[in-house]
Coordinates of C-alpha atoms in Angstrom, one line a residue:
X1 CA -1.5 -25.3 -18.8
X2 CA -3.5 -24.2 -21.9
X3 CA -5.4 -21.0 -22.6
X4 CA -8.8 -22.5 -22.7
X5 CA -9.6 -21.4 -19.2
X6 CA -11.6 -18.7 -17.3
X7 CA -10.3 -16.7 -14.3
X8 CA -12.4 -14.8 -11.8
X9 CA -11.1 -12.0 -9.7
X10 CA -12.9 -10.9 -6.6
X11 CA -12.4 -7.1 -6.2
X12 CA -11.8 -4.4 -8.7
X13 CA -9.4 -2.3 -6.6
X14 CA -5.8 -1.8 -7.5
X15 CA -4.7 -5.3 -6.4
X16 CA -7.5 -6.9 -8.5
X17 CA -6.8 -4.8 -11.5
X18 CA -3.1 -5.6 -11.5
X19 CA -3.8 -9.3 -11.1
X20 CA -6.3 -9.2 -14.0
X21 CA -3.7 -7.6 -16.2
X22 CA -1.4 -10.6 -15.5
X23 CA -4.1 -13.2 -15.9
X24 CA -5.2 -11.7 -19.3
X25 CA -2.0 -13.0 -20.8
X26 CA -2.7 -16.6 -19.7
X27 CA -6.5 -17.1 -19.8
X28 CA -9.1 -16.9 -22.5
X29 CA -11.4 -14.8 -20.2
X30 CA -10.9 -12.8 -17.0
X31 CA -13.9 -11.5 -15.1
X32 CA -13.6 -9.0 -12.3
X33 CA -16.5 -8.8 -9.8
X34 CA -16.6 -5.5 -7.8
X35 CA -19.3 -4.7 -5.3
X36 CA -19.0 -0.9 -5.7
X37 CA -20.5 1.1 -8.6
X38 CA -17.7 2.2 -10.9
X39 CA -17.8 5.4 -12.8
X40 CA -15.5 6.7 -15.5
X41 CA -13.8 9.3 -13.4
X42 CA -11.6 9.7 -10.3
X43 CA -14.5 9.7 -7.9
X44 CA -13.7 8.0 -4.5
X45 CA -15.5 4.6 -3.9
X46 CA -17.6 3.7 -0.9
X47 CA -15.7 0.4 -0.6
X48 CA -12.4 2.2 -0.2
X49 CA -12.9 4.6 2.8
X50 CA -9.2 5.3 3.0
X51 CA -9.3 6.4 -0.7
X52 CA -10.0 10.0 0.3
X53 CA -6.7 10.2 2.1
X54 CA -3.0 10.3 1.3
X55 CA -1.7 7.4 -0.7
X56 CA 1.9 6.7 -1.8
X57 CA 3.0 4.6 -4.7
X58 CA 6.7 3.9 -4.0
X59 CA 9.2 3.7 -6.8
X60 CA 9.2 -0.2 -7.1
X61 CA 5.4 -0.2 -7.3
X62 CA 5.4 2.5 -9.9
X63 CA 8.0 0.7 -12.0
X64 CA 6.0 -2.5 -11.9
X65 CA 2.8 -0.7 -12.9
X66 CA 4.7 0.9 -15.8
X67 CA 5.8 -2.5 -17.0
X68 CA 2.3 -3.8 -17.0
X69 CA 0.8 -0.6 -18.5
X70 CA 3.5 1.2 -20.6
X71 CA 3.1 4.9 -20.6
X72 CA 1.1 5.0 -17.4
X73 CA 3.5 7.4 -15.6
X74 CA 3.3 9.9 -18.5
X75 CA -0.5 9.6 -18.5
X76 CA -0.5 10.4 -14.7
X77 CA 1.7 13.4 -15.1
X78 CA -0.1 14.7 -18.1
X79 CA -3.3 14.4 -16.1
X80 CA -2.0 16.5 -13.2
X81 CA 0.1 14.1 -11.0
X82 CA 3.2 15.8 -9.6
X83 CA 6.5 14.0 -10.2
X84 CA 8.9 14.5 -7.4
X85 CA 12.4 13.3 -6.5
X86 CA 12.1 11.8 -3.0
X87 CA 15.5 12.7 -1.6
X88 CA 15.6 16.2 -3.1
X89 CA 12.0 17.5 -3.3
X90 CA 10.8 16.0 0.0
X91 CA 11.4 18.0 3.2
X92 CA 11.4 15.1 5.7
X93 CA 11.5 15.7 9.5
X94 CA 11.9 12.4 11.3
X95 CA 13.2 11.4 14.7
X96 CA 14.0 14.9 15.7
X97 CA 16.0 15.9 12.6
X98 CA 15.6 17.0 9.0
X99 CA 16.9 14.4 6.6
X100 CA 19.4 15.6 4.0
X101 CA 18.1 16.7 0.6
X102 CA 20.3 15.4 -2.1
X103 CA 19.8 14.1 -5.7
X104 CA 19.2 10.3 -6.1
X105 CA 17.1 9.8 -9.2
X106 CA 14.3 8.2 -7.1
X107 CA 11.3 9.8 -8.6
X108 CA 7.7 9.0 -7.8
X109 CA 4.3 10.5 -8.8
X110 CA 2.0 12.1 -6.3
X111 CA -1.8 11.9 -6.9
X112 CA -4.9 10.8 -5.1
X113 CA -5.8 7.1 -4.8
X114 CA -9.0 7.4 -6.9
X115 CA -7.0 9.2 -9.7
X116 CA -4.4 6.4 -9.9
X117 CA -7.0 3.6 -9.7
X118 CA -9.1 5.3 -12.4
X119 CA -6.2 5.4 -14.8
X120 CA -5.3 1.7 -14.2
X121 CA -9.0 0.7 -14.5
X122 CA -9.3 2.5 -17.9
X123 CA -6.2 0.5 -19.1
X124 CA -7.6 -2.8 -17.9
X125 CA -11.0 -2.1 -19.6
X126 CA -9.1 -1.8 -22.9
X127 CA -8.0 -5.5 -22.7
X128 CA -10.3 -7.4 -24.9
X129 CA -10.6 -10.6 -22.8
X130 CA -11.1 -8.8 -19.5
X131 CA -14.7 -8.0 -18.2
X132 CA -15.3 -5.8 -15.2
X133 CA -18.7 -6.3 -13.6
X134 CA -19.6 -3.7 -10.9
X135 CA -22.4 -3.6 -8.4
X136 CA -22.0 -7.3 -7.8
X137 CA -21.2 -9.1 -4.6
X138 CA -19.4 -12.5 -4.4
X139 CA -21.4 -14.5 -1.8
X140 CA -19.2 -17.6 -1.5
X141 CA -17.0 -20.0 -3.4
X142 CA -18.5 -22.7 -5.6
X143 CA -16.5 -25.9 -4.9
X144 CA -16.0 -29.5 -5.6
X145 CA -13.9 -32.0 -3.7
X146 CA -10.7 -30.3 -2.8
X147 CA -11.1 -27.5 -5.3
X148 CA -12.6 -24.1 -5.8
X149 CA -14.5 -24.2 -9.1
X150 CA -16.0 -20.7 -9.3
X151 CA -18.0 -18.2 -7.3
X152 CA -21.6 -17.5 -6.4
X153 CA -22.5 -13.9 -7.2
X154 CA -25.4 -11.6 -6.4
X155 CA -25.9 -8.6 -8.6
X156 CA -27.2 -5.4 -6.9
X157 CA -29.5 -4.8 -9.8
X158 CA -33.2 -5.1 -9.1
X159 CA -34.6 -8.6 -9.4
X160 CA -31.3 -10.3 -9.8
X161 CA -31.0 -13.8 -8.4
X162 CA -27.9 -15.6 -7.2
X163 CA -25.8 -17.0 -10.0
X164 CA -22.9 -19.5 -10.1
X165 CA -20.0 -18.5 -12.3
X166 CA -17.5 -21.3 -13.2
X167 CA -13.8 -20.6 -13.1
X168 CA -10.6 -22.6 -13.4
X169 CA -8.9 -20.1 -11.1
X170 CA -10.3 -17.7 -8.5
X171 CA -8.2 -14.8 -7.2
X172 CA -9.3 -13.1 -4.0
X173 CA -8.3 -9.5 -4.1
X174 CA -11.3 -8.2 -2.1
X175 CA -9.2 -6.4 0.5
X176 CA -9.1 -6.3 4.3
X177 CA -12.6 -7.6 4.7
X178 CA -11.9 -10.8 2.7
X179 CA -14.3 -13.6 3.4
X180 CA -12.0 -16.3 2.3
X181 CA -11.2 -17.5 5.8
X182 CA -14.9 -17.9 6.5
X183 CA -15.6 -19.6 3.2
X184 CA -12.8 -22.0 3.6
X185 CA -14.2 -22.9 7.0
X186 CA -17.6 -23.6 5.4
X187 CA -15.8 -25.9 3.0
X188 CA -14.3 -27.9 5.9
X189 CA -10.8 -26.3 6.0
X190 CA -9.1 -24.7 9.0
X191 CA -8.8 -20.9 9.1
X192 CA -5.4 -19.6 8.4
X193 CA -3.2 -18.5 11.3
X194 CA -3.0 -14.7 11.5
X195 CA -0.8 -12.0 13.0
X196 CA -2.4 -8.8 14.3
X197 CA -0.5 -5.7 15.3
X198 CA -3.0 -3.3 16.9
X199 CA -1.9 0.3 16.3
X200 CA -5.2 2.3 16.5
X201 CA -4.1 4.9 13.9
X202 CA -6.5 7.7 13.1
X203 CA -6.2 10.6 10.7
X204 CA -7.9 13.6 9.1
X205 CA -7.4 14.8 5.6
X206 CA -8.2 18.1 3.8
X207 CA -7.5 19.5 0.4
X208 CA -6.0 23.0 -0.1
X209 CA -5.4 25.2 -3.2
X210 CA -2.0 24.9 -5.0
X211 CA -1.7 28.1 -7.0
X212 CA 0.6 27.7 -10.0
X213 CA 3.0 30.5 -8.9
X214 CA 3.0 29.5 -5.2
X215 CA 6.5 28.9 -3.9
X216 CA 7.7 26.7 -1.0
X217 CA 11.2 25.5 -0.1
X218 CA 9.8 21.9 -0.7
X219 CA 7.6 20.1 -3.1
X220 CA 6.3 17.6 -0.4
X221 CA 6.6 17.7 3.3
X222 CA 6.6 15.1 6.0
X223 CA 6.8 15.7 9.8
X224 CA 7.0 12.4 11.6
X225 CA 7.1 11.8 15.3
X226 CA 9.9 10.6 17.6
X227 CA 8.8 7.4 19.4
X228 CA 8.0 6.4 22.1
X229 CA 6.5 9.7 23.3
X230 CA 5.8 11.5 20.0
X231 CA 2.7 10.0 18.3
X232 CA 1.6 12.7 15.8
X233 CA 2.3 12.9 12.1
X234 CA 1.7 15.4 9.3
X235 CA 2.0 15.1 5.5
X236 CA 1.6 17.6 2.7
X237 CA 1.7 16.2 -0.9
X238 CA 0.9 17.8 -4.2
X239 CA -1.8 16.1 -6.2
X240 CA -3.8 16.5 -9.4
X241 CA -6.1 19.4 -9.9
X242 CA -3.6 21.9 -8.6
X243 CA -4.2 20.9 -5.0
X244 CA -2.3 20.0 -1.9
X245 CA -3.6 17.1 0.2
X246 CA -2.8 17.5 3.9
X247 CA -3.1 14.6 6.3
X248 CA -2.7 14.8 10.1
X249 CA -2.7 11.6 12.1
X250 CA -1.6 9.8 15.2
X251 CA -0.8 6.4 16.7
X252 CA -2.3 4.6 19.7
X253 CA -5.6 6.5 19.8
X254 CA -4.0 10.0 19.5
X255 CA -6.3 11.0 16.7
X256 CA -6.8 14.6 15.3
X257 CA -10.1 16.4 15.7
X258 CA -12.1 17.4 12.6
X259 CA -13.0 21.0 13.2
X260 CA -10.9 23.8 11.8
X261 CA -9.5 25.2 15.1
X262 CA -8.8 21.7 16.4
X263 CA -6.9 20.6 13.2
X264 CA -4.8 23.7 13.3
X265 CA -3.9 23.1 17.0
X266 CA -3.1 19.5 16.2
X267 CA -0.7 20.7 13.4
X268 CA 0.8 23.2 15.9
X269 CA 1.7 20.3 18.2
X270 CA 3.8 18.5 15.6
X271 CA 7.5 18.3 16.3
X272 CA 8.3 21.0 13.6
X273 CA 6.1 24.0 12.8
X274 CA 6.1 23.9 9.0
X275 CA 2.8 22.2 8.4
X276 CA 1.1 24.4 11.0
X277 CA 2.5 27.5 9.1
X278 CA 1.3 26.1 5.8
X279 CA -2.2 25.3 7.0
X280 CA -2.6 28.7 8.7
X281 CA -1.9 30.5 5.5
X282 CA -3.3 28.1 2.8
X283 CA -6.7 28.2 1.2
X284 CA -8.8 25.2 2.2
X285 CA -11.0 23.6 -0.6
X286 CA -12.8 21.0 1.3
X287 CA -13.9 20.1 4.9
X288 CA -11.8 17.5 6.6
X289 CA -12.6 13.8 6.4
X290 CA -11.5 11.2 9.0
X291 CA -10.4 7.6 8.9
X292 CA -9.4 5.1 11.5
X293 CA -7.2 2.0 11.0
X294 CA -7.1 -0.5 13.8
X295 CA -4.5 -3.1 13.0
X296 CA -1.9 -4.5 10.7
X297 CA -3.0 -8.0 9.7
X298 CA -1.3 -10.9 8.0
X299 CA -2.9 -14.2 7.1
X300 CA -0.6 -17.2 6.8
X301 CA -2.2 -19.3 4.1
X302 CA 1.1 -20.9 3.3
X303 CA 1.1 -22.7 6.7
X304 CA -2.2 -24.5 6.1
X305 CA -1.7 -28.2 5.8
X306 CA -4.8 -28.5 3.5
X307 CA -5.7 -25.9 1.0
X308 CA -8.1 -26.1 -2.0
X309 CA -6.9 -26.0 -5.6
X310 CA -8.0 -23.2 -7.9
X311 CA -7.6 -20.4 -5.4
X312 CA -5.1 -17.5 -5.0
X313 CA -5.2 -14.8 -2.3
X314 CA -3.3 -11.6 -2.7
X315 CA -3.3 -7.9 -1.9
X316 CA -4.8 -6.7 1.4
X317 CA -6.8 -10.0 1.5
X318 CA -3.4 -11.6 2.3
X319 CA -1.5 -8.8 4.2
X320 CA -2.9 -5.4 5.3
X321 CA -0.4 -2.8 6.4
X322 CA -0.7 0.4 8.4
X323 CA -1.6 2.8 5.5
X324 CA 0.6 5.6 7.0
X325 CA 3.7 3.8 5.5
X326 CA 2.2 3.7 2.0
X327 CA 3.2 0.1 1.3
X328 CA -0.2 -1.4 0.2
X329 CA -0.2 -0.5 -3.5
X330 CA 3.4 -1.4 -4.0
X331 CA 3.0 -4.8 -2.3
X332 CA 0.0 -5.4 -4.5
X333 CA 2.2 -4.8 -7.5
X334 CA 4.8 -7.2 -6.1
X335 CA 2.0 -9.8 -5.6
X336 CA 1.0 -9.4 -9.3
X337 CA 4.6 -9.7 -10.3
X338 CA 4.9 -13.0 -8.3
X339 CA 1.7 -14.2 -10.0
X340 CA 3.2 -13.5 -13.4
X341 CA 6.4 -15.4 -12.5
X342 CA 4.4 -18.4 -11.3
X343 CA 2.1 -18.4 -14.4
X344 CA 5.0 -18.1 -16.8
X345 CA 7.0 -20.8 -15.1
X346 CA 3.9 -23.1 -15.0
X347 CA 3.2 -22.5 -18.7
X348 CA 6.9 -23.4 -19.6
X349 CA 6.8 -26.6 -17.5
X350 CA 3.3 -27.6 -18.4
X351 CA 2.2 -27.5 -14.8
X352 CA -1.5 -27.7 -13.7
X353 CA -3.3 -24.6 -12.5
X354 CA -3.4 -26.1 -9.0
X355 CA 0.4 -26.6 -9.0
X356 CA 0.8 -23.0 -10.1
X357 CA -1.5 -21.7 -7.4
X358 CA 0.3 -23.7 -4.8
X359 CA 3.6 -22.3 -5.9
X360 CA 2.2 -18.8 -5.6
X361 CA 0.9 -19.5 -2.1
X362 CA 4.4 -20.6 -1.0
X363 CA 6.4 -17.9 -2.8
X364 CA 4.5 -14.7 -2.2
X365 CA 5.0 -14.7 1.6
X366 CA 8.8 -14.3 1.0
X367 CA 8.1 -11.1 -0.9
X368 CA 5.9 -9.9 2.0
X369 CA 8.4 -10.6 4.7
X370 CA 10.5 -7.4 4.3
X371 CA 7.6 -4.8 4.1
X372 CA 5.8 -6.6 7.0
X373 CA 8.8 -6.5 9.2
X374 CA 9.4 -2.8 8.4
X375 CA 5.8 -1.8 9.1
X376 CA 5.0 -4.0 12.0
X377 CA 8.4 -3.4 13.5
X378 CA 8.1 0.4 13.2
X379 CA 4.7 0.3 14.8
X380 CA 6.1 -1.5 17.8
X381 CA 8.1 1.6 18.7
X382 CA 5.0 2.9 20.5
X383 CA 4.1 1.4 23.9
X384 CA 0.4 1.4 23.1
X385 CA 0.9 -1.0 20.1
X386 CA 0.0 -4.6 20.9
X387 CA 0.5 -7.8 18.9
X388 CA 2.9 -10.4 17.7
X389 CA 6.1 -8.4 17.0
X390 CA 8.3 -10.0 14.3
X391 CA 11.4 -11.7 15.7
X392 CA 14.3 -9.3 16.4
X393 CA 12.1 -6.2 16.4
X394 CA 13.9 -4.4 19.3
X395 CA 17.3 -4.8 17.7
X396 CA 16.0 -3.7 14.3
X397 CA 14.3 -0.6 15.8
X398 CA 17.5 0.3 17.6
X399 CA 19.4 -0.1 14.4
X400 CA 17.0 1.9 12.2
X401 CA 16.8 4.6 14.8
X402 CA 20.5 5.2 14.3
X403 CA 20.1 4.9 10.5
X404 CA 17.5 7.7 10.6
X405 CA 19.9 9.9 12.6
X406 CA 22.8 9.3 10.1
X407 CA 20.4 10.1 7.2
X408 CA 20.5 13.7 8.5
X409 CA 24.1 14.1 7.7
X410 CA 25.3 11.2 5.5
X411 CA 23.9 11.3 1.9
X412 CA 24.9 7.7 1.1
X413 CA 23.0 6.4 4.2
X414 CA 20.0 8.5 3.2
X415 CA 19.9 7.2 -0.3
X416 CA 20.4 3.6 0.8
X417 CA 17.5 3.9 3.3
X418 CA 15.2 5.5 0.8
X419 CA 15.9 2.8 -1.8
X420 CA 15.0 0.2 0.8
X421 CA 11.9 2.1 1.9
X422 CA 10.8 2.3 -1.8
X423 CA 11.3 -1.5 -2.0
X424 CA 13.9 -1.0 -4.8
X425 CA 16.5 -2.8 -2.7
X426 CA 16.3 -5.6 -0.1
X427 CA 16.5 -4.5 3.5
X428 CA 19.8 -6.4 3.6
X429 CA 21.3 -3.4 1.8
X430 CA 20.8 -1.2 4.8
X431 CA 23.3 -3.5 6.6
X432 CA 26.0 -2.9 4.0
X433 CA 29.3 -2.1 5.6
X434 CA 28.9 1.5 4.3
X435 CA 26.0 1.9 6.7
X436 CA 26.8 -0.7 9.4
X437 CA 30.2 0.7 10.1
X438 CA 29.1 4.2 11.1
X439 CA 26.1 2.8 13.0
X440 CA 28.3 0.6 15.1
X441 CA 31.6 2.6 15.4
X442 CA 30.6 6.2 15.8
X443 CA 27.8 8.1 17.5
X444 CA 24.6 8.3 15.4
X445 CA 23.1 10.8 17.7
X446 CA 22.0 14.1 16.3
X447 CA 20.7 17.0 18.3
X448 CA 17.1 18.0 17.7
X449 CA 16.8 20.5 14.9

């Protein structure tokens, strides 16, 4: 593969930005087409309705972003992000117990999604061979026999006509609403098989003041439910602008109201009183905003017998998780890492772009398997969840239930679990004898705190 090529990325969200950073090292030009209007600040975008709510970038994702954009973490913290140690600064109530709080060195930054995306977008715009075109919708693929050869675009600017943009590689990072299955069908291909886990999650989010001298026995707070009967969650995170972001949510249609009294009563109903106490005494800065997420979805492009050359699908276009688990941005970073590996190997071996794209299509699902099993499997703990549960889900949920209980009294189990949850380690590590032995040989039951 030589550099005399052009890549097009559909979608200027975090997945598209991370992919563009990788592509810039291997292509003469990279063009990102984004349907939203982009401004040079941390304003939420219309096309990312969940952007106004709590987002987590787990340690593995933050590390990968730092590798692509050296100094990003420092920029975030200098701009107001809060840096916290997950096993020490988080107060985490889960499955009826408070997890231990011990040092581990697993530090992440807490900020709003628009703030993080804005910083990444600014860094991408500094790359000389990357162009970001906003207010522009991709209407369909341009294609020749057996290959995607570009995209047909429609600018939102007055009087603009449809235009075909040629590309040697097209990357779909357009998100959950990806049109790739439909466009492939129009080209004569089958739609990819898909798994759907219907969770019907809904939540409400509100910002509160975070005075500089305010003191709490925690720097972040999570109160999670005990399935199958408990369905309500609450989260308090510090974010930029000296604010707290508070999210209340529930599974299987148990959604919070939006009015002040209703929100407070919802917080009172959580399994521990701490978020209710916090909200009762804190100073609200905004009204609450709501969001509803219907289902986890995963598209199996790797199973298609026929697939066009010149096309890569990644991010939420490929696999969309329940956002409550905060896996989306980190898996997008893993997708970009996989893309880099495939491009570098292809350049070394002299492979064609189509061979590289096909290698990515086969390789990236292996990286998605662990987070998909953890999210989809966890959601199957609730009886109102419907869908194709990953194989072995009942056994895994039984096992992880005992791991959560042990994490309330065994610091090594806690740290191992948090490393897996942050995608630093493979889930295989949670079956290490140091965890497996106490799970199987002694009671992991812990009385409710």
